[in-house]
Amino acid sequence: QVHLAESGGGSVQAGGSLRLSCAVSGYTYSRYCMGWFRQAPGKEREGVAAIDSSGSTSYADSVKGRFTISEDNAKGTLHLQMNSLKPEDTAMYYCGFSHVACVEDGIWTSYEFSDWGQGTQVTVSS
């Protein structure tokens, strides 16, 4: 079973930055996908950014140019660098793991995520 644990959330003012991390362990698959999702109160969970085992990445339109997803294979860690934060970025952020590839030509093609972390809260004040 894949285990994920997020960290790095917090409270910042609009325009600030945060870096989320997700420690991932227990996977041995050569093809996989990892992603960041967020869920604000009263809203559905939405995909923010994904990176698959080929290194391909994809971003939601709302975060393109501001957020960067990366993976440190040696440390088994997934990161999300969030810059120019806006109040509408306020949400609980989750990392997820998929056993299938999910990015093709920059397009997020699969949302079949089977393993999730517990989440980390990000609050952006205006």
Tab-separated table of N, CA, C and O in Angstrom, residues 37-82:
chain	number	residue	atom	x	y	z
A	37	PHE	N	-4.231	17.959	-5.240
A	37	PHE	CA	-5.631	18.321	-5.347
A	37	PHE	C	-5.959	19.278	-4.207
A	37	PHE	O	-5.230	19.358	-3.228
A	38	ARG	N	-7.058	19.993	-4.344
A	38	ARG	CA	-7.490	20.862	-3.260
A	38	ARG	C	-9.008	20.849	-3.152
A	38	ARG	O	-9.710	20.597	-4.126
A	39	GLN	N	-9.464	21.123	-1.945
A	39	GLN	CA	-10.899	21.177	-1.714
A	39	GLN	C	-11.202	22.305	-0.745
A	39	GLN	O	-10.723	22.310	0.391
A	40	ALA	N	-11.963	23.264	-1.236
A	40	ALA	CA	-12.405	24.380	-0.411
A	40	ALA	C	-13.762	24.042	0.200
A	40	ALA	O	-14.498	23.222	-0.343
A	41	PRO	N	-14.111	24.660	1.319
A	41	PRO	CA	-15.404	24.376	1.953
A	41	PRO	C	-16.565	24.565	0.991
A	41	PRO	O	-16.645	25.588	0.295
A	42	GLY	N	-17.423	23.570	0.907
A	42	GLY	CA	-18.597	23.660	0.054
A	42	GLY	C	-18.339	23.406	-1.411
A	42	GLY	O	-19.255	23.528	-2.237
A	43	LYS	N	-17.092	23.064	-1.747
A	43	LYS	CA	-16.761	22.815	-3.152
A	43	LYS	C	-16.225	21.400	-3.326
A	43	LYS	O	-15.788	20.754	-2.376
A	44	GLU	N	-16.259	20.932	-4.568
A	44	GLU	CA	-15.720	19.610	-4.869
A	44	GLU	C	-14.192	19.656	-4.921
A	44	GLU	O	-13.594	20.706	-5.161
A	45	ARG	N	-13.596	18.490	-4.698
A	45	ARG	CA	-12.154	18.398	-4.816
A	45	ARG	C	-11.759	18.618	-6.276
A	45	ARG	O	-12.389	18.063	-7.186
A	46	GLU	N	-10.719	19.401	-6.502
A	46	GLU	CA	-10.277	19.663	-7.864
A	46	GLU	C	-8.786	19.372	-8.007
A	46	GLU	O	-8.006	19.560	-7.074
A	47	GLY	N	-8.426	18.933	-9.195
A	47	GLY	CA	-7.024	18.681	-9.481
A	47	GLY	C	-6.289	19.990	-9.681
A	47	GLY	O	-6.786	20.889	-10.359
A	48	VAL	N	-5.106	20.098	-9.098
A	48	VAL	CA	-4.297	21.318	-9.192
A	48	VAL	C	-3.114	21.100	-10.136
A	48	VAL	O	-2.878	21.888	-11.042
A	49	ALA	N	-2.378	20.008	-9.919
A	49	ALA	CA	-1.196	19.731	-10.729
A	49	ALA	C	-0.882	18.250	-10.663
A	49	ALA	O	-1.172	17.600	-9.660
A	50	ALA	N	-0.302	17.737	-11.732
A	50	ALA	CA	0.054	16.318	-11.782
A	50	ALA	C	1.410	16.158	-12.438
A	50	ALA	O	1.812	16.951	-13.296
A	51	ILE	N	2.092	15.091	-12.015
A	51	ILE	CA	3.361	14.717	-12.645
A	51	ILE	C	3.380	13.208	-12.759
A	51	ILE	O	3.018	12.508	-11.806
A	52	ASP	N	3.769	12.693	-13.937
A	52	ASP	CA	3.764	11.256	-14.004
A	52	ASP	C	5.183	10.723	-14.125
A	52	ASP	O	6.156	11.483	-14.152
A	53	SER	N	5.312	9.418	-14.167
A	53	SER	CA	6.615	8.779	-14.068
A	53	SER	C	7.543	9.154	-15.222
A	53	SER	O	8.747	8.972	-15.124
A	54	SER	N	6.985	9.699	-16.304
A	54	SER	CA	7.809	10.130	-17.428
A	54	SER	C	8.372	11.528	-17.198
A	54	SER	O	9.200	12.001	-17.963
A	55	GLY	N	7.875	12.190	-16.131
A	55	GLY	CA	8.286	13.553	-15.853
A	55	GLY	C	7.365	14.593	-16.450
A	55	GLY	O	7.549	15.793	-16.236
A	56	SER	N	6.362	14.164	-17.185
A	56	SER	CA	5.404	15.101	-17.774
A	56	SER	C	4.532	15.716	-16.692
A	56	SER	O	4.150	15.043	-15.737
A	57	THR	N	4.231	16.989	-16.864
A	57	THR	CA	3.418	17.705	-15.886
A	57	THR	C	2.205	18.351	-16.542
A	57	THR	O	2.196	18.607	-17.754
A	58	SER	N	1.206	18.598	-15.704
A	58	SER	CA	0.010	19.282	-16.172
A	58	SER	C	-0.544	20.096	-15.014
A	58	SER	O	-0.413	19.701	-13.851
A	59	TYR	N	-1.162	21.236	-15.347
A	59	TYR	CA	-1.669	22.153	-14.326
A	59	TYR	C	-3.086	22.588	-14.645
A	59	TYR	O	-3.466	22.719	-15.815
A	60	ALA	N	-3.848	22.844	-13.593
A	60	ALA	CA	-5.146	23.472	-13.779
A	60	ALA	C	-4.914	24.885	-14.295
A	60	ALA	O	-3.924	25.537	-13.944
A	61	ASP	N	-5.819	25.372	-15.119
A	61	ASP	CA	-5.673	26.709	-15.691
A	61	ASP	C	-5.533	27.775	-14.601
A	61	ASP	O	-4.815	28.757	-14.774
A	62	SER	N	-6.203	27.579	-13.492
A	62	SER	CA	-6.218	28.580	-12.434
A	62	SER	C	-4.871	28.749	-11.741
A	62	SER	O	-4.658	29.747	-11.050
A	63	VAL	N	-3.957	27.797	-11.917
A	63	VAL	CA	-2.671	27.889	-11.226
A	63	VAL	C	-1.482	27.940	-12.189
A	63	VAL	O	-0.338	28.075	-11.745
A	64	LYS	N	-1.721	27.834	-13.473
A	64	LYS	CA	-0.628	27.864	-14.448
A	64	LYS	C	0.183	29.143	-14.300
A	64	LYS	O	-0.368	30.231	-14.183
A	65	GLY	N	1.499	28.981	-14.312
A	65	GLY	CA	2.377	30.131	-14.195
A	65	GLY	C	2.646	30.545	-12.764
A	65	GLY	O	3.535	31.371	-12.506
A	66	ARG	N	1.886	29.991	-11.806
A	66	ARG	CA	2.084	30.345	-10.398
A	66	ARG	C	2.563	29.153	-9.576
A	66	ARG	O	3.326	29.319	-8.629
A	67	PHE	N	2.091	27.964	-9.908
A	67	PHE	CA	2.434	26.760	-9.160
A	67	PHE	C	3.360	25.879	-9.986
A	67	PHE	O	3.254	25.827	-11.215
A	68	THR	N	4.253	25.160	-9.304
A	68	THR	CA	5.153	24.227	-9.958
A	68	THR	C	5.187	22.922	-9.179
A	68	THR	O	5.467	22.927	-7.972
A	69	ILE	N	4.899	21.833	-9.869
A	69	ILE	CA	4.965	20.514	-9.252
A	69	ILE	C	6.306	19.874	-9.594
A	69	ILE	O	6.809	20.035	-10.711
A	70	SER	N	6.889	19.189	-8.624
A	70	SER	CA	8.162	18.518	-8.869
A	70	SER	C	8.260	17.275	-7.987
A	70	SER	O	7.537	17.143	-7.001
A	71	GLU	N	9.159	16.405	-8.386
A	71	GLU	CA	9.334	15.145	-7.669
A	71	GLU	C	10.812	14.927	-7.392
A	71	GLU	O	11.642	15.094	-8.285
A	72	ASP	N	11.124	14.594	-6.160
A	72	ASP	CA	12.486	14.230	-5.794
A	72	ASP	C	12.510	12.714	-5.646
A	72	ASP	O	12.136	12.185	-4.605
A	73	ASN	N	12.916	12.047	-6.714
A	73	ASN	CA	12.873	10.585	-6.708
A	73	ASN	C	13.752	9.984	-5.617
A	73	ASN	O	13.408	8.985	-4.985
A	74	ALA	N	14.914	10.596	-5.419
A	74	ALA	CA	15.859	10.051	-4.439
A	74	ALA	C	15.266	10.056	-3.030
A	74	ALA	O	15.537	9.164	-2.223
A	75	LYS	N	14.462	11.075	-2.737
A	75	LYS	CA	13.900	11.197	-1.394
A	75	LYS	C	12.450	10.719	-1.315
A	75	LYS	O	11.873	10.711	-0.223
A	76	GLY	N	11.889	10.341	-2.471
A	76	GLY	CA	10.498	9.903	-2.462
A	76	GLY	C	9.560	11.006	-2.008
A	76	GLY	O	8.647	10.769	-1.204
A	77	THR	N	9.785	12.202	-2.519
A	77	THR	CA	9.004	13.356	-2.088
A	77	THR	C	8.429	14.093	-3.282
A	77	THR	O	9.107	14.294	-4.289
A	78	LEU	N	7.193	14.487	-3.147
A	78	LEU	CA	6.497	15.299	-4.136
A	78	LEU	C	6.365	16.708	-3.563
A	78	LEU	O	6.077	16.867	-2.373
A	79	HIS	N	6.599	17.724	-4.402
A	79	HIS	CA	6.513	19.110	-3.945
A	79	HIS	C	5.514	19.891	-4.793
A	79	HIS	O	5.265	19.563	-5.953
A	80	LEU	N	4.996	20.941	-4.194
A	80	LEU	CA	4.198	21.918	-4.934
A	80	LEU	C	4.645	23.301	-4.476
A	80	LEU	O	4.366	23.702	-3.343
A	81	GLN	N	5.359	23.991	-5.342
A	81	GLN	CA	5.770	25.366	-5.065
A	81	GLN	C	4.648	26.286	-5.510
A	81	GLN	O	4.266	26.269	-6.684
A	82	MET	N	4.132	27.063	-4.575
A	82	MET	CA	3.002	27.936	-4.865
A	82	MET	C	3.431	29.378	-4.683
A	82	MET	O	3.773	29.793	-3.561
